[in-house]
Coordinates of C-alpha atoms in Angstrom, one line a residue:
L1 CA -19.8 -2.2 -14.6
W2 CA -22.0 -1.4 -11.2
R3 CA -25.0 -0.3 -13.2
A4 CA -24.9 -3.7 -14.9
C5 CA -24.7 -5.6 -11.7
K6 CA -26.5 -3.5 -9.2
D7 CA -29.7 -4.7 -9.1
S8 CA -28.6 -8.4 -8.4
L9 CA -26.9 -7.6 -5.2
K10 CA -29.0 -7.4 -1.8
S11 CA -29.0 -4.3 0.3
F12 CA -27.8 -4.2 3.8
D13 CA -30.5 -4.6 6.4
G14 CA -31.1 -1.7 9.0
H15 CA -29.9 1.9 9.0
Y16 CA -26.4 3.2 10.1
D17 CA -24.9 6.1 11.8
V18 CA -22.4 6.1 9.0
A19 CA -20.9 3.8 6.2
I20 CA -17.4 3.7 5.3
D21 CA -15.8 2.8 2.1
Y22 CA -12.1 2.6 3.4
S23 CA -10.7 0.8 0.4
G24 CA -11.7 3.9 -2.1
G25 CA -13.4 1.6 -4.5
L26 CA -17.0 0.6 -3.2
K27 CA -18.4 4.2 -2.4
A28 CA -20.9 3.0 -5.1
F29 CA -22.2 0.0 -3.1
I30 CA -22.7 2.2 0.0
L31 CA -24.5 4.9 -1.9
D32 CA -26.7 2.4 -3.5
K33 CA -26.9 -0.5 -0.7
V34 CA -26.2 1.0 2.5
K35 CA -28.8 3.3 4.4
A36 CA -26.9 5.4 6.6
K37 CA -26.5 9.2 8.4
K38 CA -23.2 10.0 6.5
K39 CA -21.1 7.9 4.2
L40 CA -17.8 8.6 3.8
T41 CA -14.6 7.3 1.3
W42 CA -11.1 7.2 1.3
I43 CA -8.7 8.3 -0.9
H44 CA -5.4 6.0 -0.4
S45 CA -3.0 7.3 -3.1
D46 CA -2.5 9.7 -6.0
Y47 CA -6.1 10.1 -7.5
R48 CA -4.3 10.4 -11.0
V49 CA -3.2 7.1 -10.8
Y50 CA -6.5 5.4 -10.8
K51 CA -7.1 6.5 -14.5
R52 CA -10.8 6.5 -13.4
D53 CA -13.7 7.9 -15.5
K54 CA -14.2 11.6 -13.6
K55 CA -17.4 11.9 -14.6
I56 CA -18.8 8.7 -12.9
D57 CA -16.7 9.7 -9.9
Y58 CA -18.1 13.0 -9.8
E59 CA -21.8 11.8 -9.4
D60 CA -20.6 9.5 -6.7
Y61 CA -18.4 12.1 -4.9
K62 CA -20.9 14.7 -4.7
K63 CA -23.3 12.5 -2.8
L64 CA -21.0 11.4 -0.1
D65 CA -20.7 13.6 3.1
S66 CA -16.8 13.1 3.4
I67 CA -13.8 12.0 1.4
I68 CA -10.7 11.1 3.5
T69 CA -7.2 11.3 2.0
V70 CA -4.4 9.3 3.8
S71 CA -1.7 12.5 3.2
Q72 CA -1.5 16.0 2.4
T73 CA -0.2 15.3 -0.9
A74 CA -3.2 12.7 -1.6
Y75 CA -5.4 15.8 -0.8
D76 CA -3.9 18.5 -2.6
I77 CA -3.9 16.1 -5.9
F78 CA -7.3 15.2 -5.4
V79 CA -8.8 18.7 -4.6
S80 CA -6.8 19.8 -8.0
E81 CA -9.1 17.4 -9.7
F82 CA -12.1 18.0 -7.6
P83 CA -12.2 21.5 -6.2
S84 CA -15.7 21.8 -5.7
F85 CA -15.2 19.1 -3.2
Q86 CA -12.5 20.7 -1.1
E87 CA -14.9 21.8 1.7
K88 CA -15.9 18.2 2.6
T89 CA -12.1 16.2 1.8
H90 CA -10.2 15.8 5.1
V91 CA -6.6 14.6 5.5
I92 CA -6.6 11.6 8.4
Q93 CA -3.4 10.0 8.4
N94 CA -2.9 5.9 8.9
I95 CA -2.6 5.3 12.8
S96 CA 0.2 3.0 13.8
N97 CA 0.1 1.7 17.5
K98 CA 3.6 2.6 18.5
N99 CA 3.8 0.2 21.7
Q100 CA 2.2 -2.7 20.0
I101 CA 4.5 -2.7 17.3
Q102 CA 7.8 -2.1 19.3
E103 CA 6.4 -5.2 21.4
M104 CA 5.9 -7.5 18.8
A105 CA 9.2 -6.5 17.2
K106 CA 11.1 -8.3 20.2
E107 CA 9.7 -11.6 19.2
K108 CA 12.9 -14.0 18.1
I109 CA 13.4 -15.2 14.5
D110 CA 16.1 -16.8 12.3
F111 CA 16.5 -13.8 10.0
D112 CA 20.1 -14.9 8.2
N113 CA 21.2 -14.8 11.6
N114 CA 24.6 -16.3 10.6
Y115 CA 25.0 -13.6 8.0
E116 CA 27.1 -10.8 8.8
G117 CA 27.1 -8.3 5.8
I118 CA 24.3 -5.5 5.1
K119 CA 20.8 -6.4 5.3
I120 CA 18.5 -4.4 3.2
L121 CA 14.6 -5.1 3.6
D122 CA 11.7 -4.0 1.7
I123 CA 7.8 -4.7 3.0
T124 CA 5.7 -4.6 0.2
R125 CA 2.9 -6.3 -2.0
L126 CA 4.6 -7.9 -5.2
D127 CA 2.8 -5.8 -7.5
P128 CA 4.1 -4.0 -10.7
N129 CA 3.4 -0.4 -8.8
K130 CA 5.9 -1.3 -6.2
G131 CA 8.8 -0.9 -8.4
L132 CA 10.5 -4.1 -7.4
Y133 CA 12.4 -4.2 -10.5
I134 CA 14.5 -1.4 -9.6
A135 CA 15.3 -3.3 -6.5
V136 CA 16.7 -6.1 -8.2
E137 CA 18.9 -4.1 -10.6
S138 CA 20.2 -1.9 -7.5
C139 CA 21.0 -5.1 -5.6
K140 CA 23.1 -6.4 -8.5
Y141 CA 24.8 -3.0 -9.2
L142 CA 25.7 -2.7 -5.4
L143 CA 27.1 -6.3 -5.3
D144 CA 29.3 -5.7 -8.6
E145 CA 30.4 -2.4 -6.7
G146 CA 32.0 -4.9 -4.2
Y147 CA 29.4 -4.5 -1.1
D148 CA 28.7 -7.2 1.0
I149 CA 24.7 -7.1 1.0
K150 CA 21.4 -9.2 0.9
W151 CA 18.4 -7.7 -0.4
Y152 CA 15.2 -9.3 1.5
I153 CA 11.2 -8.9 0.5
L154 CA 8.8 -9.5 3.1
G155 CA 5.4 -10.1 1.1
D156 CA 3.6 -11.6 -1.8
G157 CA 1.4 -10.6 -4.9
P158 CA 1.0 -11.5 -8.4
E159 CA 4.5 -10.3 -9.8
K160 CA 6.2 -13.2 -7.7
H161 CA 6.9 -15.4 -10.8
K162 CA 8.5 -12.5 -13.0
L163 CA 10.7 -11.4 -10.0
E164 CA 12.0 -14.6 -9.8
E165 CA 12.8 -14.8 -13.2
L166 CA 14.7 -11.4 -12.9
I167 CA 16.5 -12.8 -9.9
K168 CA 17.4 -16.1 -11.8
F169 CA 18.3 -13.7 -15.0
Y170 CA 21.0 -11.6 -12.9
K171 CA 21.9 -14.9 -11.1
L172 CA 21.0 -13.3 -7.5
E173 CA 19.3 -16.2 -6.0
D174 CA 21.5 -16.5 -2.8
R175 CA 21.4 -12.5 -2.8
F176 CA 18.2 -11.5 -3.6
I177 CA 15.5 -13.4 -1.2
L178 CA 11.7 -13.3 -1.2
L179 CA 10.7 -14.3 2.2
G180 CA 7.3 -14.6 1.5
L181 CA 4.3 -13.2 3.6
H182 CA 4.8 -13.2 7.5
A183 CA 2.0 -12.1 10.2
N184 CA 4.5 -10.4 12.1
P185 CA 7.0 -8.2 9.9
Y186 CA 8.6 -6.1 12.7
P187 CA 11.3 -8.5 14.2
Y188 CA 12.4 -8.3 10.4
I189 CA 12.6 -4.5 10.4
K190 CA 14.1 -4.5 13.9
R191 CA 17.4 -6.4 12.5
A192 CA 17.6 -5.2 9.0
D193 CA 20.3 -2.6 8.4
L194 CA 18.5 -0.6 5.8
I195 CA 14.6 -0.3 4.9
V196 CA 14.3 0.7 1.3
H197 CA 10.8 1.3 -0.4
C198 CA 11.1 1.1 -4.2
S199 CA 7.3 1.9 -5.0
L200 CA 6.5 4.1 -8.2
F201 CA 4.0 5.9 -6.1
E202 CA 2.5 5.9 -2.7
G203 CA -0.1 7.9 -1.1
K204 CA 1.3 7.3 2.4
S205 CA 3.2 4.2 2.9
V206 CA 2.3 2.5 6.2
A207 CA 5.3 0.3 5.9
I208 CA 7.5 3.0 6.1
D209 CA 5.8 4.7 9.0
E210 CA 5.9 1.4 11.1
A211 CA 9.7 1.0 10.3
M212 CA 10.2 4.9 11.6
L213 CA 8.7 3.5 14.9

């Protein structure tokens, strides 16, 4: 795809100290379209789940100066796939601003304030890889076992319609609640009793790091 379209894209003007492909998916762009002394790319998850063409990736990674993974596990997996790049692969964990997060968590909100049962919360993109069907089925199971719970999801994404259908199927409309996207999730995290993350895989969950703070 890149080979087919790259000639129609403009190059960046100027020359930079560093070009960073933080998304991990634009390394070919910074290699071909940006002039920089150093070029870096990021690995945010288990490299194997990307199901990419390793021969193409190998040629790109060979030209980059550094490859950054967000966790030791992601590093170990990547290096097992590309042992020849071990020397230029490094771990840099995501940075969470503790003081800012704790201050933002003080914002007053109405998070089902009249409900006195157990509040379970997940902060996630509504995406097939986030395992949200597990959350819905778990919610149903816990209610059937007699627990007074409500399960909330903060976030939005392409899986929303399927999730709504599953909630309806299990008759959980008043117990499994999609809160949508909120610019400040931290007051919800602070007021929840449990934070649950059902992802099928993660490189390093920022949501869990922030919840711990």
